JSON list of C-alpha atoms and ligand atoms in Angstrom, two decimals:
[
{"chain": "S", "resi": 1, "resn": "UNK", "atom": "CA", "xyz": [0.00, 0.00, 0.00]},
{"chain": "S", "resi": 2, "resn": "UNK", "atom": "CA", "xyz": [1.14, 3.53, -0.69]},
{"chain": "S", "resi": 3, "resn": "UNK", "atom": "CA", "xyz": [1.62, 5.28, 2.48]},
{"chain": "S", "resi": 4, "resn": "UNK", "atom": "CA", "xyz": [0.43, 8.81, 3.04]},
{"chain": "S", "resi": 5, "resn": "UNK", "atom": "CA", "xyz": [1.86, 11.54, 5.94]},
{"chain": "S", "resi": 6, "resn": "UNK", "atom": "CA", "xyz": [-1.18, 11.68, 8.63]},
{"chain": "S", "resi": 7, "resn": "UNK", "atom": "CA", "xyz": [-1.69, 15.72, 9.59]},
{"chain": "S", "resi": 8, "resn": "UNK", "atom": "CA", "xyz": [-0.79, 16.90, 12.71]},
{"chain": "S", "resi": 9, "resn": "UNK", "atom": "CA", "xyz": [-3.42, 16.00, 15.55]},
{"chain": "S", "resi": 10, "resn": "UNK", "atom": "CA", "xyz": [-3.20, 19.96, 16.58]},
{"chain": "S", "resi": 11, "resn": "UNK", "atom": "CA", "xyz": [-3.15, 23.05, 14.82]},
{"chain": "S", "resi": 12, "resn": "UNK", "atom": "CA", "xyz": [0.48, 23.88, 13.86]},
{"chain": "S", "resi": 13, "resn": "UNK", "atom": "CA", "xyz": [1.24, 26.28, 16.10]},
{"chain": "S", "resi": 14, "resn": "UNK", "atom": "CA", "xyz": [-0.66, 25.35, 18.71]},
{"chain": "S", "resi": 15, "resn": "UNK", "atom": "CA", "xyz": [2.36, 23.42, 20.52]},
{"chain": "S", "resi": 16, "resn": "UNK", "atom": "CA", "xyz": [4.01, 26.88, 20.71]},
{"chain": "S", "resi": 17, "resn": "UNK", "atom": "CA", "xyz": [5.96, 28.21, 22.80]},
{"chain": "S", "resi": 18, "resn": "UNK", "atom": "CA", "xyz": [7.02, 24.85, 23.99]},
{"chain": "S", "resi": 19, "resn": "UNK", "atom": "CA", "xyz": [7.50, 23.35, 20.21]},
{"chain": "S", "resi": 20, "resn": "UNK", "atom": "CA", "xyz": [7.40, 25.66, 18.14]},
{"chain": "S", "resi": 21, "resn": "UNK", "atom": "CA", "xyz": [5.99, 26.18, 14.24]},
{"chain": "S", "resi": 22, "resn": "UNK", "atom": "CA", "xyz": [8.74, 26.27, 12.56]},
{"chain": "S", "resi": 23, "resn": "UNK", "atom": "CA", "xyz": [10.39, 23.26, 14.42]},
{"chain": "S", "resi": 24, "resn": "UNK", "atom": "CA", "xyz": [7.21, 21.29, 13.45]},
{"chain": "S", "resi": 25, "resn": "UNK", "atom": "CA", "xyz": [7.18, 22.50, 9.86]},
{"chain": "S", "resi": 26, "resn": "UNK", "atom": "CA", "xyz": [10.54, 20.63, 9.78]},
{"chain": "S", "resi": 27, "resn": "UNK", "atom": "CA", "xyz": [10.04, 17.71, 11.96]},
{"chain": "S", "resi": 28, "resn": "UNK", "atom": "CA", "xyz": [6.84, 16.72, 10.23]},
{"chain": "S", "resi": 29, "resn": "UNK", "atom": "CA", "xyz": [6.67, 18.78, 7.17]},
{"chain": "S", "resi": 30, "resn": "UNK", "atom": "CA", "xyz": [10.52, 17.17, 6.09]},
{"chain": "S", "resi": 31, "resn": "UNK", "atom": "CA", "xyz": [11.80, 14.81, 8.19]},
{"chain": "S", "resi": 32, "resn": "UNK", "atom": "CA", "xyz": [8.71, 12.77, 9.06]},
{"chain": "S", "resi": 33, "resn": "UNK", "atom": "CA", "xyz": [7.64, 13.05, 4.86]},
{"chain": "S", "resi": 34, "resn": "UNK", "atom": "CA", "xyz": [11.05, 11.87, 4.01]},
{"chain": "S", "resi": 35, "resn": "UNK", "atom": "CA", "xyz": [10.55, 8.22, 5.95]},
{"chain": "S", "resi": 36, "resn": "UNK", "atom": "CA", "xyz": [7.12, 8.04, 4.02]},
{"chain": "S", "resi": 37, "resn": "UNK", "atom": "CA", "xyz": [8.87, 9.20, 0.75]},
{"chain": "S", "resi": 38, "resn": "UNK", "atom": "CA", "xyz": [11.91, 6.63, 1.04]},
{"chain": "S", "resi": 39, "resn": "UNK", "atom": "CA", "xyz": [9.60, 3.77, 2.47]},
{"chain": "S", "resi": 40, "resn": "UNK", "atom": "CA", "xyz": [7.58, 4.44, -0.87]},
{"chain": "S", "resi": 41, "resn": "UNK", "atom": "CA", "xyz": [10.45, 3.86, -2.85]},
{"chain": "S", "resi": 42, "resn": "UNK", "atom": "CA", "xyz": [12.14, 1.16, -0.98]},
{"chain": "S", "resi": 43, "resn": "UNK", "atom": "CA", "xyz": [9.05, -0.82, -0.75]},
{"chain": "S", "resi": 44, "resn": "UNK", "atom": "CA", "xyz": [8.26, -0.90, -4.74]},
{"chain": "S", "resi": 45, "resn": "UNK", "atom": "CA", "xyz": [8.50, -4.68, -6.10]},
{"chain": "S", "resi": 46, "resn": "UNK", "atom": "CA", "xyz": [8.89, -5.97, -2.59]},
{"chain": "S", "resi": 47, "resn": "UNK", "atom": "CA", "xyz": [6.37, -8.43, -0.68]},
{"chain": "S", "resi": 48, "resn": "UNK", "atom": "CA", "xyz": [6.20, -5.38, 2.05]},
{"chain": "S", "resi": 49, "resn": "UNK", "atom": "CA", "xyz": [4.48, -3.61, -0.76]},
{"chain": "S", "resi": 50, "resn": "UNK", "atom": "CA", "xyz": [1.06, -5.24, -0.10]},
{"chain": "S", "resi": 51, "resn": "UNK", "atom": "CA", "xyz": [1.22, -4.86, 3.95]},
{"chain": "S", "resi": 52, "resn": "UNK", "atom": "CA", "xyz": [0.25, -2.38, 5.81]},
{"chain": "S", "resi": 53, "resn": "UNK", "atom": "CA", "xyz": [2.60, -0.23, 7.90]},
{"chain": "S", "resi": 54, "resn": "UNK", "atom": "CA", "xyz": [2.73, -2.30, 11.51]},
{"chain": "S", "resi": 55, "resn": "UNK", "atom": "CA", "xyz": [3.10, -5.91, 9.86]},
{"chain": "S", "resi": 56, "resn": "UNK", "atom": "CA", "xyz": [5.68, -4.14, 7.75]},
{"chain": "S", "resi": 57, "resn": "UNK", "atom": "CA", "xyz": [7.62, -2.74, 11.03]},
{"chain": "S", "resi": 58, "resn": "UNK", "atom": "CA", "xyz": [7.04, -6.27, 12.90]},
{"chain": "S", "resi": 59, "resn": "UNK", "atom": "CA", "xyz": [7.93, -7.81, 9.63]},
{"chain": "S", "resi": 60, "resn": "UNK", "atom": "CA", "xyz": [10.82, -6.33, 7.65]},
{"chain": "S", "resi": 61, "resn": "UNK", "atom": "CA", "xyz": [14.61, -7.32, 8.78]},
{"chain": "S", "resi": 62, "resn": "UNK", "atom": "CA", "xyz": [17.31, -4.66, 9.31]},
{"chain": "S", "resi": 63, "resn": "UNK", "atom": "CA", "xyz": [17.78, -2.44, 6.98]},
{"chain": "S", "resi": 64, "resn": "UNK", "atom": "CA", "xyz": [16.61, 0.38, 4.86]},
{"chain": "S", "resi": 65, "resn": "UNK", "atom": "CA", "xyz": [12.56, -0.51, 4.64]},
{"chain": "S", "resi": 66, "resn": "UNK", "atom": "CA", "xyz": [12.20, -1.56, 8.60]},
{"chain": "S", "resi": 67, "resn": "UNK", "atom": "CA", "xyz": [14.23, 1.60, 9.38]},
{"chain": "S", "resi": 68, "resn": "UNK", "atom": "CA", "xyz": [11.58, 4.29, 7.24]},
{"chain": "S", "resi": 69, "resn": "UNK", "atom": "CA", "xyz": [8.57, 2.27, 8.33]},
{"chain": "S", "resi": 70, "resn": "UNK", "atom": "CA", "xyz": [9.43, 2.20, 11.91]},
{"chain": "S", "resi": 71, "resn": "UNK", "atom": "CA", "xyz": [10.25, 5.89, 11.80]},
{"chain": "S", "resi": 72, "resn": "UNK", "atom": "CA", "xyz": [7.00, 6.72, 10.18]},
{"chain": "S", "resi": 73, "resn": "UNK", "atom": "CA", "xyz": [5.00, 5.16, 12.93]},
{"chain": "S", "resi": 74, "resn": "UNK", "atom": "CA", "xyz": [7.12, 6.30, 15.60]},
{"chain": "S", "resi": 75, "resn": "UNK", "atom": "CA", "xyz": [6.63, 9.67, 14.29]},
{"chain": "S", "resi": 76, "resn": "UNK", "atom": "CA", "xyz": [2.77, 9.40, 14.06]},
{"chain": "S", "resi": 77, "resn": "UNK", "atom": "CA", "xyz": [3.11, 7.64, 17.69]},
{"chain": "S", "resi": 78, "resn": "UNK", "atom": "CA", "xyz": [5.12, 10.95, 18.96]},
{"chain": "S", "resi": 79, "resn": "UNK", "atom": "CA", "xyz": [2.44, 13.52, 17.35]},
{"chain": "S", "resi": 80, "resn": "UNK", "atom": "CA", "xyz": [-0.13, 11.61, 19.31]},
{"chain": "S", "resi": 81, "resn": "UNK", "atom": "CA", "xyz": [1.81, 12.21, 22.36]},
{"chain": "S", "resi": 82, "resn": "UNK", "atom": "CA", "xyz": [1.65, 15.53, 22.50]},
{"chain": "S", "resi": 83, "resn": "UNK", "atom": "CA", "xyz": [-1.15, 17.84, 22.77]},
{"chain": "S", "resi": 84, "resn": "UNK", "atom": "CA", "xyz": [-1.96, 21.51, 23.91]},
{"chain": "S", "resi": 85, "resn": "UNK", "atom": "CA", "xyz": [-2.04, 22.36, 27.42]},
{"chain": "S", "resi": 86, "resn": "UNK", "atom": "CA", "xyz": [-0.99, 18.63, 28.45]},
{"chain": "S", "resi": 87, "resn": "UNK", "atom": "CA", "xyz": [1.95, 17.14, 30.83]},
{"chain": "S", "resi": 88, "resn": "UNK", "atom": "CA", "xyz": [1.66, 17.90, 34.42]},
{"chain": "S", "resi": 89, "resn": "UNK", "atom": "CA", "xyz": [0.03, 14.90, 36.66]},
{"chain": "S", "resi": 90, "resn": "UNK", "atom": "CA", "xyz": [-1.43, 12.19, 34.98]},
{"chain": "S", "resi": 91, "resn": "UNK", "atom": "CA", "xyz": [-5.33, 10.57, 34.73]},
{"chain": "S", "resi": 92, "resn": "UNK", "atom": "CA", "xyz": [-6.77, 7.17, 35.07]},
{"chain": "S", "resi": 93, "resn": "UNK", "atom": "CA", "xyz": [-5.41, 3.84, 35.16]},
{"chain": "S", "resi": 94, "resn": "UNK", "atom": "CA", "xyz": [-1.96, 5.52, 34.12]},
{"chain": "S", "resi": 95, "resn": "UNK", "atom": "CA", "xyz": [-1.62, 7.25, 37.04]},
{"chain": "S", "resi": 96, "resn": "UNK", "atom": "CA", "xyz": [-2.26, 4.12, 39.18]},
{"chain": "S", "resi": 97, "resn": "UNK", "atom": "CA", "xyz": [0.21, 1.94, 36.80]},
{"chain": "S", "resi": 98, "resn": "UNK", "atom": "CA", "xyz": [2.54, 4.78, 37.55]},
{"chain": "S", "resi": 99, "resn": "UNK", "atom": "CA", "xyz": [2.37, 5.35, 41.48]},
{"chain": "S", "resi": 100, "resn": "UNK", "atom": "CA", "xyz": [2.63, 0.95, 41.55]},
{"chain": "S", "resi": 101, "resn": "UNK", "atom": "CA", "xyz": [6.07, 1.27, 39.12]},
{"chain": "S", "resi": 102, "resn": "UNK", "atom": "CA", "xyz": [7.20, 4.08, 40.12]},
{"chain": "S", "resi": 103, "resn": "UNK", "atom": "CA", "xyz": [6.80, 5.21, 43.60]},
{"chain": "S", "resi": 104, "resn": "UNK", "atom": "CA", "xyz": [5.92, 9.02, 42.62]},
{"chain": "S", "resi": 105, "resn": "UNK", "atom": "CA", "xyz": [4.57, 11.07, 39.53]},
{"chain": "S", "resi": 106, "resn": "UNK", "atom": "CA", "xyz": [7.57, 13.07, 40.69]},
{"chain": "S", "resi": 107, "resn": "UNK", "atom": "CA", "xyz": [10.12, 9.88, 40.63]},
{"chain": "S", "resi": 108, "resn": "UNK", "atom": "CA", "xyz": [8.42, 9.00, 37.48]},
{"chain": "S", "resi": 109, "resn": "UNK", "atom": "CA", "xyz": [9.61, 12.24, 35.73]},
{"chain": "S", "resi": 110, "resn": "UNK", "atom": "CA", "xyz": [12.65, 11.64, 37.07]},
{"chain": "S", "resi": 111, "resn": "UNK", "atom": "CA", "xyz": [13.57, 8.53, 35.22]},
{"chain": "S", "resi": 112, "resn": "UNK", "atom": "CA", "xyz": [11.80, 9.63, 32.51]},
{"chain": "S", "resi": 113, "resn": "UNK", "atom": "CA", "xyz": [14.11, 12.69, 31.67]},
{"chain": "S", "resi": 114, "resn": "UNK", "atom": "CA", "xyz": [16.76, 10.16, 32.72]},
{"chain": "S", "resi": 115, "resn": "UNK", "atom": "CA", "xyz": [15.84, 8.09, 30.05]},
{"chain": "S", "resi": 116, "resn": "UNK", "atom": "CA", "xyz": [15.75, 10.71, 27.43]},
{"chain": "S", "resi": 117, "resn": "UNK", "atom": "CA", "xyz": [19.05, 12.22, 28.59]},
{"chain": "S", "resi": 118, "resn": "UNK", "atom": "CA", "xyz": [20.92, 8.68, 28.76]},
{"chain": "S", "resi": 119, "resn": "UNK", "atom": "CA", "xyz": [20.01, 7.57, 24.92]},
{"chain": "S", "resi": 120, "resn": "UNK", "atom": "CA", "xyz": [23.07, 7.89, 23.87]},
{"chain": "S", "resi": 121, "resn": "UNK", "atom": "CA", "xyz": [22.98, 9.30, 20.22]},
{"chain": "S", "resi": 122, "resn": "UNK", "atom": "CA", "xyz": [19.75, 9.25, 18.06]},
{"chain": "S", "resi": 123, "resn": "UNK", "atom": "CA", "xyz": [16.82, 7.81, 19.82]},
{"chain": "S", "resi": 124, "resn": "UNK", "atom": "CA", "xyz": [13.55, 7.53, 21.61]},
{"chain": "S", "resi": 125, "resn": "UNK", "atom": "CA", "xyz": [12.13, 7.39, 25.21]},
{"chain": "S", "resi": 126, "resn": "UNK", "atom": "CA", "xyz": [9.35, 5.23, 26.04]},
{"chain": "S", "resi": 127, "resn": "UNK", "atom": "CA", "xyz": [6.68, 4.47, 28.92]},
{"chain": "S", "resi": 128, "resn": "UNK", "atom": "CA", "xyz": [4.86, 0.68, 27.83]},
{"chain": "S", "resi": 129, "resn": "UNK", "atom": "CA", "xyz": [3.27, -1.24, 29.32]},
{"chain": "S", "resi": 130, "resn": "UNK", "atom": "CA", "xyz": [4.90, -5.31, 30.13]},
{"chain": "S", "resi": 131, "resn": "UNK", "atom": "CA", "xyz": [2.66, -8.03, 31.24]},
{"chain": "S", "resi": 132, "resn": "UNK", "atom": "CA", "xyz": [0.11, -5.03, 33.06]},
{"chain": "S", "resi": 133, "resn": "UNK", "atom": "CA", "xyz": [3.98, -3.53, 34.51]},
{"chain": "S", "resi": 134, "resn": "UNK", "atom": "CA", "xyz": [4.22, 0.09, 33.37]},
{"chain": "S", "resi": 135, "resn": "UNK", "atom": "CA", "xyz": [8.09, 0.61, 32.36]},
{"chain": "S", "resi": 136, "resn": "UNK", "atom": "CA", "xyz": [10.61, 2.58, 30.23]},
{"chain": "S", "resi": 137, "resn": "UNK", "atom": "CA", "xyz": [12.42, 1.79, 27.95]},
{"chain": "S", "resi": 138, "resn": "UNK", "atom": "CA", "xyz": [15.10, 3.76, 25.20]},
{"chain": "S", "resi": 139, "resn": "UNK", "atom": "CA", "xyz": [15.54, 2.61, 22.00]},
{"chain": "S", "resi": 140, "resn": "UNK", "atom": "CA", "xyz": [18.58, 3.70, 19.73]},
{"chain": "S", "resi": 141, "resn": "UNK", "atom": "CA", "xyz": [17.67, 4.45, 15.92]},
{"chain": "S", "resi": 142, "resn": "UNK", "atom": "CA", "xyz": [14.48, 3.53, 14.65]},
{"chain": "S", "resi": 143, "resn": "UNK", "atom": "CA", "xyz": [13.97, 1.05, 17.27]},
{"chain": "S", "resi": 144, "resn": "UNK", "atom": "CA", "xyz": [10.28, 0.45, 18.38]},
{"chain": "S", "resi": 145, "resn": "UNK", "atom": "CA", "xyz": [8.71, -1.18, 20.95]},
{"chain": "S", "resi": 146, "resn": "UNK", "atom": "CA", "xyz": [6.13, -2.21, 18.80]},
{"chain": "S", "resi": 147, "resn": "UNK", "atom": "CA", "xyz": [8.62, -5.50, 17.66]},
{"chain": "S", "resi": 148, "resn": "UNK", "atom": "CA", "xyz": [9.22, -6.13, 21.83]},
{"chain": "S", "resi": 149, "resn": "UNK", "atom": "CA", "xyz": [5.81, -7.36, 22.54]},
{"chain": "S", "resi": 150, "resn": "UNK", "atom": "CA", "xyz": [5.61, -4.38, 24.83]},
{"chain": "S", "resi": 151, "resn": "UNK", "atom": "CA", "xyz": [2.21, -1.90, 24.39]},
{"chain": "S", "resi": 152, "resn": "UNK", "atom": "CA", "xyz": [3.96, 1.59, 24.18]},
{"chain": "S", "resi": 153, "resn": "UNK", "atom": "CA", "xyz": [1.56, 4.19, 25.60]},
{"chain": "S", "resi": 154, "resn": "UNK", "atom": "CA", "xyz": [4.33, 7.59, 25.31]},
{"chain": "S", "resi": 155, "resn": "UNK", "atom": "CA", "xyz": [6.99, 8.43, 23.55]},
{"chain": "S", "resi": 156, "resn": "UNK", "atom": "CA", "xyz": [9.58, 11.72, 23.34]},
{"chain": "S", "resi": 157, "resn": "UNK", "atom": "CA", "xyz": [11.57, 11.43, 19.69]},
{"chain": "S", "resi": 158, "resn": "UNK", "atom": "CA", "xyz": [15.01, 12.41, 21.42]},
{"chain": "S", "resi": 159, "resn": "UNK", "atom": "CA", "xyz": [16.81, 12.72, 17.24]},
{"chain": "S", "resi": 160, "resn": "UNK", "atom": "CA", "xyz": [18.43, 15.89, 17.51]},
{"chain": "S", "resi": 161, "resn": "UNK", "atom": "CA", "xyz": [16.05, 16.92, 15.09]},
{"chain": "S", "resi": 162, "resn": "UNK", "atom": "CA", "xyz": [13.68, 16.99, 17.25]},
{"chain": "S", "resi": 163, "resn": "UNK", "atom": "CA", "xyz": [14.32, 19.96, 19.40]},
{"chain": "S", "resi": 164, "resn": "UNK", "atom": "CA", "xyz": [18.09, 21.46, 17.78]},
{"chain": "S", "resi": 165, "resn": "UNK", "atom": "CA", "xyz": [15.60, 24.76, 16.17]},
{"chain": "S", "resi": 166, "resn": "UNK", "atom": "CA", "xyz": [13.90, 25.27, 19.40]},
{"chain": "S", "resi": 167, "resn": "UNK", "atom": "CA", "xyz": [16.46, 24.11, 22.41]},
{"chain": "S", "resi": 168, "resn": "UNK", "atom": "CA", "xyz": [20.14, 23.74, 20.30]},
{"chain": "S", "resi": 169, "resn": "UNK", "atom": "CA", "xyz": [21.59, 20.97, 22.70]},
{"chain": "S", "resi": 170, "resn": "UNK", "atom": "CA", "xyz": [20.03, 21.54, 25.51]},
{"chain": "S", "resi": 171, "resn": "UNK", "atom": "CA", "xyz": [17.95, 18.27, 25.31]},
{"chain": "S", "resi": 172, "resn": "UNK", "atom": "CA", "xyz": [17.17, 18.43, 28.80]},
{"chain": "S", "resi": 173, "resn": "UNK", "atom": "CA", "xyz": [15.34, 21.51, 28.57]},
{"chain": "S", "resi": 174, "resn": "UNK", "atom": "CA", "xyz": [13.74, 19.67, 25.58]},
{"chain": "S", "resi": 175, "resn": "UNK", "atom": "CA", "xyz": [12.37, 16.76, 27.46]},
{"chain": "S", "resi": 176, "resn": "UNK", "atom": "CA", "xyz": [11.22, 18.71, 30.23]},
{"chain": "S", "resi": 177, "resn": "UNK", "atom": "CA", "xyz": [9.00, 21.34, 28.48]},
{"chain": "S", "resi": 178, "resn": "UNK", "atom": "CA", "xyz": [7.12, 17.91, 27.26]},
{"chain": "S", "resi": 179, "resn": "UNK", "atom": "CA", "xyz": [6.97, 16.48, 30.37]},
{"chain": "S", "resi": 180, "resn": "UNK", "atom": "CA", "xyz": [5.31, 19.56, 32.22]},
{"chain": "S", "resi": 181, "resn": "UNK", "atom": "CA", "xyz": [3.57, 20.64, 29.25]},
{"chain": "S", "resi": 182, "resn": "UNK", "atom": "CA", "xyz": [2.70, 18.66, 26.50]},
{"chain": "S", "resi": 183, "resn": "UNK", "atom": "CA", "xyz": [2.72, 14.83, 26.81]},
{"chain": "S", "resi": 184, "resn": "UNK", "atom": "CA", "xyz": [-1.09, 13.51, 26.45]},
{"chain": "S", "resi": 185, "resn": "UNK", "atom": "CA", "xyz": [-2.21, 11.61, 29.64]},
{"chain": "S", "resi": 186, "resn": "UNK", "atom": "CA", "xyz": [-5.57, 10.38, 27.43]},
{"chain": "S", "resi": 187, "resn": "UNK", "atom": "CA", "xyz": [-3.60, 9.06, 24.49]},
{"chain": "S", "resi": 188, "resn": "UNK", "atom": "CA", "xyz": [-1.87, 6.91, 27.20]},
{"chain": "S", "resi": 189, "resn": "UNK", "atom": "CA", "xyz": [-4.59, 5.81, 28.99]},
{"chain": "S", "resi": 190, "resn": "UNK", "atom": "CA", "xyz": [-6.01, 5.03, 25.97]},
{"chain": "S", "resi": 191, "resn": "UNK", "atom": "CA", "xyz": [-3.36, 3.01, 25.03]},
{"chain": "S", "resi": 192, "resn": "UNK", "atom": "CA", "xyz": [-3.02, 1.13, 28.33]},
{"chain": "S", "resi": 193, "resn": "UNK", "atom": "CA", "xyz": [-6.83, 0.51, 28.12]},
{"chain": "S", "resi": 194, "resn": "UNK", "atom": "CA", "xyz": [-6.30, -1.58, 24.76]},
{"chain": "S", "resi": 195, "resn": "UNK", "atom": "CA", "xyz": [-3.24, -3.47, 26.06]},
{"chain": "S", "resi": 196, "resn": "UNK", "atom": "CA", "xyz": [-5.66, -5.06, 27.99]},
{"chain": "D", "resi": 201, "resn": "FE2", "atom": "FE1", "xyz": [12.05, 12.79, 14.73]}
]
């Protein structure tokens, strides 16, 4: 199947001044497009080209195809969790899964950030869910839980694409303006609820 860039689920701007416009024009307007673009390409006269995009990430070996098609949905995974006026405390069963893992809210954001600050290189942060556990976990690249069995419920994109327009290379401040005031406690919680 021919895979299309979703829109943003918010207004561009509307992430501003913790993400800003112009960052987003980039991050999803370029570098997001280009995965689609190259998976495209790479996919043409392959037996990935009639699947759709998760049995092609659970699917493809290493190598050019897994790498686009796991960066497209990690991409459309990040967008989702982010949203206007979020972060802070979190709702719900999440909240619960995260006092039993984690002690704290406050511990939590804690080893989040920790997380984000310790993937070395190009990456992504996680919180999934394991066997009703809440956990998280940093993959390197295009890495995605969605090949660990794991349900991922948030994720920061930690690329230096990601925040070099807005915060240069101060990634910390990076992760923490999404942790206080963007990550989307319903997306996870909506997540969580479908992991069952
Ligand atoms: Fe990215």
């Amino acid at each position: 199947m021919e895979h299309t860039l979703p829109a943003l689920p918010f207004a561009i701007d509307a992430l501003a001044p913790h993400y800003s416009q112009e960052t987003l024009e980039f991050h999803h307007g370029k570098h997001h497009n280009a995965y689609v673009v190259n998976l495209n390409n790479l996919q043409k006269g392959t037996e990935f080209e009639a699947m759709d995009l998760e049995s092609i990430v659970k699917k493809a070996p290493a190598g050019g195809i897994y790498n686009n098609a796991a960066q497209v949905w990690n991409h459309t995974f990040f967008w989702n969790s982010l949203k206007p006026g979020g972060g802070g405390a979190p709702t719900g069963a999440v909240a619960k899964g995260i006092d039993a893992a984690f002690g704290s809210f406050e511990n939590f954001k804690k080893e989040f950030a920790n997380a984000a600050m310790t993937q070395f290189g190009s990456g992504w942060a996680w919180l999934v869910a394991d066997k009703g556990q809440l956990k998280l976990v940093k993959t390197p690249n295009a890495e995605t839980p969605l090949t660990t069995g794991q349900t991922a419920l948030l994720t920061v994109d930690v690329w230096e694409h990601a925040y070099y327009l807005d915060y240069q290379n101060r990634r910390a401040d990076f992760v923490a303006a999404v942790i206080d005031k963007l990550l989307n406690w319903e997306f996870a919680n909506a997540n969580l609820a479908r992991a069952g």
